[in-house]
PDB file of C-alpha atoms and ligand atoms in Angstrom:
ATOM      1  CA  MET A1070      -9.317  -0.078 -19.646  1.00  0.00           C
ATOM      2  CA  LYS A1071     -11.674  -1.298 -16.427  1.00  0.00           C
ATOM      3  CA  ILE A1072      -9.447  -2.452 -13.226  1.00  0.00           C
ATOM      4  CA  ILE A1073     -10.804  -3.565 -10.172  1.00  0.00           C
ATOM      5  CA  ILE A1074      -8.761  -2.539  -7.117  1.00  0.00           C
ATOM      6  CA  ALA A1075      -8.543  -5.713  -4.917  1.00  0.00           C
ATOM      7  CA  SER A1076      -9.175  -2.911  -1.535  1.00  0.00           C
ATOM      8  CA  HIS A1077     -11.323  -1.961   1.076  1.00  0.00           C
ATOM      9  CA  ASN A1078      -8.619   0.782   2.320  1.00  0.00           C
ATOM     10  CA  LYS A1079     -10.229   4.317   0.700  1.00  0.00           C
ATOM     11  CA  ASP A1080      -6.820   6.027   1.341  1.00  0.00           C
ATOM     12  CA  LYS A1081      -4.837   3.141  -0.952  1.00  0.00           C
ATOM     13  CA  ILE A1082      -7.686   3.598  -3.115  1.00  0.00           C
ATOM     14  CA  ARG A1083      -7.301   7.450  -3.679  1.00  0.00           C
ATOM     15  CA  GLU A1084      -3.672   6.973  -4.118  1.00  0.00           C
ATOM     16  CA  PHE A1085      -4.130   4.429  -6.488  1.00  0.00           C
ATOM     17  CA  ARG A1086      -6.215   7.139  -8.656  1.00  0.00           C
ATOM     18  CA  GLU A1087      -3.892   9.954  -7.900  1.00  0.00           C
ATOM     19  CA  ILE A1088      -0.901   7.960  -9.040  1.00  0.00           C
ATOM     20  CA  ILE A1089      -2.399   6.429 -12.236  1.00  0.00           C
ATOM     21  CA  GLY A1090      -3.837   9.392 -13.656  1.00  0.00           C
ATOM     22  CA  ASP A1091      -4.304   8.021 -17.271  1.00  0.00           C
ATOM     23  CA  PRO A1092      -7.760   8.744 -18.498  1.00  0.00           C
ATOM     24  CA  ARG A1093      -7.266   5.347 -20.374  1.00  0.00           C
ATOM     25  CA  ILE A1094      -7.659   3.612 -17.195  1.00  0.00           C
ATOM     26  CA  GLN A1095     -10.499   3.370 -14.987  1.00  0.00           C
ATOM     27  CA  LEU A1096      -9.759   2.412 -11.405  1.00  0.00           C
ATOM     28  CA  ILE A1097     -13.097   0.657  -9.693  1.00  0.00           C
ATOM     29  CA  SER A1098     -13.043  -0.400  -6.247  1.00  0.00           C
ATOM     30  CA  MET A1099     -14.143  -3.873  -5.366  1.00  0.00           C
ATOM     31  CA  ARG A1100     -17.159  -2.274  -3.521  1.00  0.00           C
ATOM     32  CA  GLU A1101     -17.980  -0.184  -6.261  1.00  0.00           C
ATOM     33  CA  ALA A1102     -17.800  -3.862  -8.430  1.00  0.00           C
ATOM     34  CA  GLY A1103     -20.557  -5.280  -6.152  1.00  0.00           C
ATOM     35  CA  PHE A1104     -17.467  -7.233  -3.869  1.00  0.00           C
ATOM     36  CA  THR A1105     -17.884  -6.205  -0.443  1.00  0.00           C
ATOM     37  CA  GLU A1106     -16.783  -9.308   1.597  1.00  0.00           C
ATOM     38  CA  VAL A1107     -13.740  -8.906   3.787  1.00  0.00           C
ATOM     39  CA  ILE A1108     -11.117 -10.978   2.438  1.00  0.00           C
ATOM     40  CA  PRO A1109      -9.027 -12.686   5.070  1.00  0.00           C
ATOM     41  CA  GLU A1110      -5.297 -12.717   4.783  1.00  0.00           C
ATOM     42  CA  PRO A1111      -3.333 -15.562   6.255  1.00  0.00           C
ATOM     43  CA  GLY A1112      -0.124 -15.460   3.650  1.00  0.00           C
ATOM     44  CA  HIS A1113       3.035 -15.175   5.286  1.00  0.00           C
ATOM     45  CA  SER A1114       4.631 -12.590   2.949  1.00  0.00           C
ATOM     46  CA  TYR A1115       3.085  -9.253   1.798  1.00  0.00           C
ATOM     47  CA  ALA A1116       3.523 -10.947  -1.788  1.00  0.00           C
ATOM     48  CA  GLU A1117       1.457 -13.463  -0.730  1.00  0.00           C
ATOM     49  CA  ASN A1118      -1.313 -11.615   0.840  1.00  0.00           C
ATOM     50  CA  ALA A1119      -1.458  -9.382  -2.240  1.00  0.00           C
ATOM     51  CA  GLU A1120      -1.987 -12.574  -4.341  1.00  0.00           C
ATOM     52  CA  ILE A1121      -4.683 -13.925  -2.306  1.00  0.00           C
ATOM     53  CA  LYS A1122      -6.488 -10.974  -2.297  1.00  0.00           C
ATOM     54  CA  ALA A1123      -6.027 -10.262  -6.284  1.00  0.00           C
ATOM     55  CA  ARG A1124      -7.164 -14.185  -6.625  1.00  0.00           C
ATOM     56  CA  THR A1125     -10.232 -14.011  -4.463  1.00  0.00           C
ATOM     57  CA  VAL A1126     -12.075 -11.191  -6.546  1.00  0.00           C
ATOM     58  CA  PHE A1127     -10.753 -12.400  -9.541  1.00  0.00           C
ATOM     59  CA  GLU A1128     -12.613 -15.652  -8.718  1.00  0.00           C
ATOM     60  CA  ALA A1129     -15.737 -13.560  -8.038  1.00  0.00           C
ATOM     61  CA  LEU A1130     -15.856 -10.917 -10.491  1.00  0.00           C
ATOM     62  CA  GLY A1131     -13.275 -11.912 -13.564  1.00  0.00           C
ATOM     63  CA  GLY A1132     -11.951  -8.869 -15.674  1.00  0.00           C
ATOM     64  CA  ARG A1133      -8.425  -7.446 -14.823  1.00  0.00           C
ATOM     65  CA  VAL A1134      -7.843  -7.005 -10.740  1.00  0.00           C
ATOM     66  CA  LEU A1135      -5.025  -5.445  -9.104  1.00  0.00           C
ATOM     67  CA  ALA A1136      -4.410  -5.835  -5.229  1.00  0.00           C
ATOM     68  CA  ASP A1137      -2.109  -4.255  -2.900  1.00  0.00           C
ATOM     69  CA  ASP A1138      -0.844  -5.602   0.245  1.00  0.00           C
ATOM     70  CA  SER A1139       1.558  -3.101   2.096  1.00  0.00           C
ATOM     71  CA  GLY A1140       2.719  -1.834   5.649  1.00  0.00           C
ATOM     72  CA  LEU A1141       5.629  -0.712   7.595  1.00  0.00           C
ATOM     73  CA  SER A1142       8.186  -3.090   8.679  1.00  0.00           C
ATOM     74  CA  VAL A1143      10.700  -1.610  12.033  1.00  0.00           C
ATOM     75  CA  ASP A1144      14.129  -3.102  11.903  1.00  0.00           C
ATOM     76  CA  ALA A1145      14.097  -3.056  15.572  1.00  0.00           C
ATOM     77  CA  LEU A1146      11.094  -5.126  15.833  1.00  0.00           C
ATOM     78  CA  GLY A1147      12.263  -7.936  13.608  1.00  0.00           C
ATOM     79  CA  GLY A1148       9.973  -6.529  10.998  1.00  0.00           C
ATOM     80  CA  TYR A1149       6.947  -6.353  12.673  1.00  0.00           C
ATOM     81  CA  PRO A1150       4.081  -5.244  12.490  1.00  0.00           C
ATOM     82  CA  GLY A1151       4.809  -5.729   8.812  1.00  0.00           C
ATOM     83  CA  ILE A1152       2.018  -7.672   7.417  1.00  0.00           C
ATOM     84  CA  TYR A1153       0.101  -7.338  10.323  1.00  0.00           C
ATOM     85  CA  SER A1154       0.216  -3.260   9.713  1.00  0.00           C
ATOM     86  CA  ALA A1155      -3.547  -2.894   9.446  1.00  0.00           C
ATOM     87  CA  ARG A1156      -4.682  -5.447  12.165  1.00  0.00           C
ATOM     88  CA  PHE A1157      -1.701  -4.417  14.477  1.00  0.00           C
ATOM     89  CA  ALA A1158      -3.236  -3.431  17.840  1.00  0.00           C
ATOM     90  CA  GLY A1159      -6.798  -4.426  16.900  1.00  0.00           C
ATOM     91  CA  GLU A1160      -8.638  -4.453  13.343  1.00  0.00           C
ATOM     92  CA  HIS A1161     -10.778  -1.591  14.165  1.00  0.00           C
ATOM     93  CA  THR A1162      -8.405   0.841  15.955  1.00  0.00           C
ATOM     94  CA  ALA A1163      -7.659   4.308  14.648  1.00  0.00           C
ATOM     95  CA  TYR A1164      -4.465   4.949  12.896  1.00  0.00           C
ATOM     96  CA  ARG A1165      -3.454   7.250  15.742  1.00  0.00           C
ATOM     97  CA  GLU A1166      -3.743   4.438  18.083  1.00  0.00           C
ATOM     98  CA  LYS A1167      -1.464   2.054  16.057  1.00  0.00           C
ATOM     99  CA  CYS A1168       1.161   4.690  16.288  1.00  0.00           C
ATOM    100  CA  GLU A1169       0.713   4.756  19.864  1.00  0.00           C
ATOM    101  CA  ARG A1170       1.090   1.371  20.299  1.00  0.00           C
ATOM    102  CA  LEU A1171       3.930   1.244  18.037  1.00  0.00           C
ATOM    103  CA  TRP A1172       5.746   3.839  20.106  1.00  0.00           C
ATOM    104  CA  ALA A1173       4.973   1.501  22.903  1.00  0.00           C
ATOM    105  CA  LEU A1174       6.654  -1.101  21.557  1.00  0.00           C
ATOM    106  CA  LEU A1175      10.042   0.741  20.767  1.00  0.00           C
ATOM    107  CA  SER A1176       9.951   2.281  24.244  1.00  0.00           C
ATOM    108  CA  ASN A1177      13.152   0.187  25.188  1.00  0.00           C
ATOM    109  CA  VAL A1178      14.621   0.640  21.890  1.00  0.00           C
ATOM    110  CA  PRO A1179      16.856   3.406  21.756  1.00  0.00           C
ATOM    111  CA  GLU A1180      15.945   6.140  18.953  1.00  0.00           C
ATOM    112  CA  GLU A1181      18.554   5.695  16.695  1.00  0.00           C
ATOM    113  CA  ASN A1182      17.894   2.493  16.114  1.00  0.00           C
ATOM    114  CA  TRP A1183      14.010   2.936  14.992  1.00  0.00           C
ATOM    115  CA  THR A1184      14.928   2.213  11.360  1.00  0.00           C
ATOM    116  CA  ALA A1185      11.765   0.648   9.287  1.00  0.00           C
ATOM    117  CA  ALA A1186      10.939   0.360   5.921  1.00  0.00           C
ATOM    118  CA  PHE A1187       7.348   0.884   4.266  1.00  0.00           C
ATOM    119  CA  HIS A1188       6.605  -1.952   1.574  1.00  0.00           C
ATOM    120  CA  CYS A1189       4.169  -2.580  -1.059  1.00  0.00           C
ATOM    121  CA  ALA A1190       3.431  -5.606  -2.790  1.00  0.00           C
ATOM    122  CA  LEU A1191       1.261  -5.656  -5.590  1.00  0.00           C
ATOM    123  CA  CYS A1192      -0.246  -8.483  -7.538  1.00  0.00           C
ATOM    124  CA  TYR A1193      -2.064  -7.968 -10.754  1.00  0.00           C
ATOM    125  CA  ILE A1194      -4.148 -10.356 -12.683  1.00  0.00           C
ATOM    126  CA  ASP A1195      -5.132  -9.574 -16.236  1.00  0.00           C
ATOM    127  CA  SER A1196      -7.740 -10.124 -18.496  1.00  0.00           C
ATOM    128  CA  SER A1197      -6.315 -13.965 -19.417  1.00  0.00           C
ATOM    129  CA  GLY A1198      -5.913 -14.810 -15.590  1.00  0.00           C
ATOM    130  CA  ARG A1199      -2.101 -14.302 -15.837  1.00  0.00           C
ATOM    131  CA  LEU A1200      -0.508 -13.074 -12.437  1.00  0.00           C
ATOM    132  CA  HIS A1201       2.027 -10.242 -12.393  1.00  0.00           C
ATOM    133  CA  HIS A1202       3.548  -9.401  -9.055  1.00  0.00           C
ATOM    134  CA  TYR A1203       5.690  -6.423  -8.085  1.00  0.00           C
ATOM    135  CA  GLU A1204       7.320  -5.469  -4.894  1.00  0.00           C
ATOM    136  CA  ARG A1205       8.856  -1.762  -3.726  1.00  0.00           C
ATOM    137  CA  GLN A1206      10.301  -0.473  -0.752  1.00  0.00           C
ATOM    138  CA  VAL A1207      11.398   2.713   0.870  1.00  0.00           C
ATOM    139  CA  PRO A1208      13.539   3.302   3.791  1.00  0.00           C
ATOM    140  CA  GLY A1209      13.173   5.654   6.686  1.00  0.00           C
ATOM    141  CA  ARG A1210      12.871   6.150  10.458  1.00  0.00           C
ATOM    142  CA  ILE A1211      10.142   6.025  13.263  1.00  0.00           C
ATOM    143  CA  ILE A1212      10.120   9.313  14.965  1.00  0.00           C
ATOM    144  CA  ARG A1213       8.788   9.934  18.427  1.00  0.00           C
ATOM    145  CA  GLU A1214       5.758  12.565  17.367  1.00  0.00           C
ATOM    146  CA  ARG A1215       3.522  13.028  14.633  1.00  0.00           C
ATOM    147  CA  ARG A1216       4.272  15.377  12.063  1.00  0.00           C
ATOM    148  CA  GLY A1217       2.017  16.561   8.867  1.00  0.00           C
ATOM    149  CA  GLU A1218      -1.420  16.221   7.988  1.00  0.00           C
ATOM    150  CA  ASN A1219      -1.185  14.744   4.437  1.00  0.00           C
ATOM    151  CA  GLY A1220      -1.510  10.932   3.365  1.00  0.00           C
ATOM    152  CA  PHE A1221      -2.854   8.175   6.580  1.00  0.00           C
ATOM    153  CA  GLY A1222      -1.572   5.609   8.570  1.00  0.00           C
ATOM    154  CA  TYR A1223       1.710   5.694   9.648  1.00  0.00           C
ATOM    155  CA  ASP A1224       2.906   8.512   7.368  1.00  0.00           C
ATOM    156  CA  PRO A1225       3.135  11.211  10.320  1.00  0.00           C
ATOM    157  CA  ILE A1226       5.514   9.152  11.952  1.00  0.00           C
ATOM    158  CA  PHE A1227       7.806   7.944   9.029  1.00  0.00           C
ATOM    159  CA  TYR A1228      10.604  10.108   8.904  1.00  0.00           C
ATOM    160  CA  LEU A1229      12.364  10.224   5.618  1.00  0.00           C
ATOM    161  CA  GLU A1230      16.000  11.235   6.161  1.00  0.00           C
ATOM    162  CA  ASP A1231      17.034  12.733   2.754  1.00  0.00           C
ATOM    163  CA  ARG A1232      13.689  15.172   2.800  1.00  0.00           C
ATOM    164  CA  GLY A1233      13.790  16.061   6.373  1.00  0.00           C
ATOM    165  CA  LEU A1234      10.047  15.667   6.406  1.00  0.00           C
ATOM    166  CA  THR A1235       7.320  13.311   7.570  1.00  0.00           C
ATOM    167  CA  ASN A1236       5.490  11.139   4.781  1.00  0.00           C
ATOM    168  CA  ALA A1237       2.538  13.041   6.044  1.00  0.00           C
ATOM    169  CA  GLU A1238       4.506  16.608   5.652  1.00  0.00           C
ATOM    170  CA  LEU A1239       5.188  15.807   1.803  1.00  0.00           C
ATOM    171  CA  PRO A1240       2.855  17.367  -0.668  1.00  0.00           C
ATOM    172  CA  SER A1241       0.683  14.358  -1.623  1.00  0.00           C
ATOM    173  CA  ALA A1242       2.079  14.497  -5.257  1.00  0.00           C
ATOM    174  CA  GLU A1243       5.782  14.159  -3.975  1.00  0.00           C
ATOM    175  CA  LYS A1244       4.861  11.337  -1.480  1.00  0.00           C
ATOM    176  CA  ASN A1245       2.972   9.397  -4.492  1.00  0.00           C
ATOM    177  CA  ALA A1246       6.197   9.973  -6.768  1.00  0.00           C
ATOM    178  CA  ARG A1247       8.440   8.223  -4.128  1.00  0.00           C
ATOM    179  CA  SER A1248       6.666   6.093  -1.841  1.00  0.00           C
ATOM    180  CA  HIS A1249       6.408   2.506  -1.802  1.00  0.00           C
ATOM    181  CA  ARG A1250       2.870   2.002  -3.562  1.00  0.00           C
ATOM    182  CA  GLY A1251       3.895   4.814  -6.180  1.00  0.00           C
ATOM    183  CA  LEU A1252       6.997   2.905  -7.113  1.00  0.00           C
ATOM    184  CA  ALA A1253       5.483  -0.127  -7.414  1.00  0.00           C
ATOM    185  CA  LEU A1254       2.467   1.049  -9.420  1.00  0.00           C
ATOM    186  CA  LEU A1255       4.760   2.465 -11.761  1.00  0.00           C
ATOM    187  CA  ASP A1256       6.227  -0.677 -12.183  1.00  0.00           C
ATOM    188  CA  TRP A1257       2.989  -1.776 -13.096  1.00  0.00           C
ATOM    189  CA  TYR A1258       1.876   0.882 -15.192  1.00  0.00           C
ATOM    190  CA  ARG A1259       5.135   0.596 -17.480  1.00  0.00           C
ATOM    191  CA  ASP A1260       4.443  -3.044 -17.830  1.00  0.00           C
ATOM    192  CA  ILE A1261       0.322  -2.841 -18.844  1.00  0.00           C
ATOM    193  CA  GLU A1262       1.242   0.115 -21.529  1.00  0.00           C
ATOM    194  CA  GLN A1263       1.491  -2.650 -24.052  1.00  0.00           C
ATOM    195  CA  GLU A1264      -2.133  -4.363 -22.865  1.00  0.00           C
ATOM    196  CA  LEU A1265      -3.482  -0.755 -22.830  1.00  0.00           C
ATOM    197  CA  SER A1266      -2.241  -0.157 -26.994  1.00  0.00           C
ATOM    198  CA  SER A1267      -4.305  -3.382 -27.579  1.00  0.00           C
ATOM    199  CA  ASP A1268      -7.138  -2.651 -25.861  1.00  0.00           C
ATOM    200  CA  GLN A1269      -7.425   0.315 -27.496  1.00  0.00           C
ATOM    201  CA  GLU A1270      -7.295  -1.329 -30.775  1.00  0.00           C
ATOM    202  CA  GLU A1271     -10.513  -3.876 -29.375  1.00  0.00           C
TER     203      GLU A1271
HETATM  204  P1  ITT B2163      -6.914  -4.099   1.949  1.00  0.00           P
HETATM  205  O1  ITT B2163      -6.446  -5.270   2.914  1.00  0.00           O
HETATM  206  O2  ITT B2163      -8.720  -4.241   2.211  1.00  0.00           O
HETATM  207  O3  ITT B2163      -6.256  -3.390   0.931  1.00  0.00           O
HETATM  208  P2  ITT B2163      -5.555  -2.866   4.312  1.00  0.00           P
HETATM  209  O4  ITT B2163      -5.730  -1.514   5.253  1.00  0.00           O
HETATM  210  O5  ITT B2163      -6.129  -4.297   5.508  1.00  0.00           O
HETATM  211  O6  ITT B2163      -6.872  -2.724   3.131  1.00  0.00           O
HETATM  212  P3  ITT B2163      -3.085  -3.814   4.418  1.00  0.00           P
HETATM  213  O7  ITT B2163      -3.571  -5.621   4.905  1.00  0.00           O
HETATM  214  O8  ITT B2163      -2.130  -3.830   3.192  1.00  0.00           O
HETATM  215  O9  ITT B2163      -4.498  -2.812   4.007  1.00  0.00           O
HETATM  216  O10 ITT B2163      -2.622  -3.332   5.421  1.00  0.00           O
HETATM  217  C1  ITT B2163      -1.894  -1.643   5.102  1.00  0.00           C
HETATM  218  C2  ITT B2163      -1.469  -1.251   5.961  1.00  0.00           C
HETATM  219  O11 ITT B2163      -0.186  -0.668   6.216  1.00  0.00           O
HETATM  220  C3  ITT B2163      -2.826   0.157   6.564  1.00  0.00           C
HETATM  221  O12 ITT B2163      -3.839  -0.354   6.972  1.00  0.00           O
HETATM  222  C4  ITT B2163      -1.825   1.096   7.011  1.00  0.00           C
HETATM  223  O13 ITT B2163      -1.837   1.188   8.304  1.00  0.00           O
HETATM  224  C5  ITT B2163      -0.480   0.907   6.397  1.00  0.00           C
HETATM  225  N1  ITT B2163       0.265   1.120   5.533  1.00  0.00           N
HETATM  226  C6  ITT B2163       0.489   0.716   4.427  1.00  0.00           C
HETATM  227  N2  ITT B2163       0.524   1.968   3.173  1.00  0.00           N
HETATM  228  C7  ITT B2163       0.677   3.012   4.026  1.00  0.00           C
HETATM  229  C8  ITT B2163       1.099   4.358   3.348  1.00  0.00           C
HETATM  230  O14 ITT B2163       1.436   4.410   2.202  1.00  0.00           O
HETATM  231  N3  ITT B2163       1.173   5.349   4.359  1.00  0.00           N
HETATM  232  C9  ITT B2163       0.932   5.262   6.089  1.00  0.00           C
HETATM  233  N4  ITT B2163       0.362   3.782   5.976  1.00  0.00           N
HETATM  234  C10 ITT B2163       0.296   2.709   5.147  1.00  0.00           C
END
């Protein structure tokens, strides 16, 4: 079964492939499928933006499409950067600079209040054009230094209390098993088992 991933983010696409290691599912990036445009994200929630990305690619290419809208919501900043996590501090700034910018915004907030959560909304459009939504979040806290080399984005500054490690210090298999994206994708995967079996019979 071919699924087009409606994303230009190479790190997300790598994680999708690591998480869904099922030889029956071929995950193709939208760029590989011939869609190179950048999709505007005017939605007001993760779910709305995931749906916009999925619909845009489905309308252009058809097939089966899976989109991810994700980000880091910081409690003391009223959930910011949230859906703006990628564009925050400028569209093309490196992940490292985005972390610096976040620390700057938190400079007047006591560190014990640096609680946050990673969110992931998925929107899947099946071959008959039906929409399926999934959303998961994982709590943690922002720390003042970068720790770890794995993962991407805000992972080096996102600390998991129960592990005593940042997302970037976890081996990738462990991040994938417990991350916002890993949990949402596993919900999706459980749901498409049925579609998968009928596809094998086609
Ligand atoms: P697409 O829209 O093309 O998928 P994007 O990077 O613009 O790519 P989003 O709008 O969903 O995607 O923004 C997600 C941002 O949130 C991402 O660029 C990271 O900065 C951050 N982020 C999301 N998941 C993350 C993770 O697992 N680890 C670290 N940072 C993450």
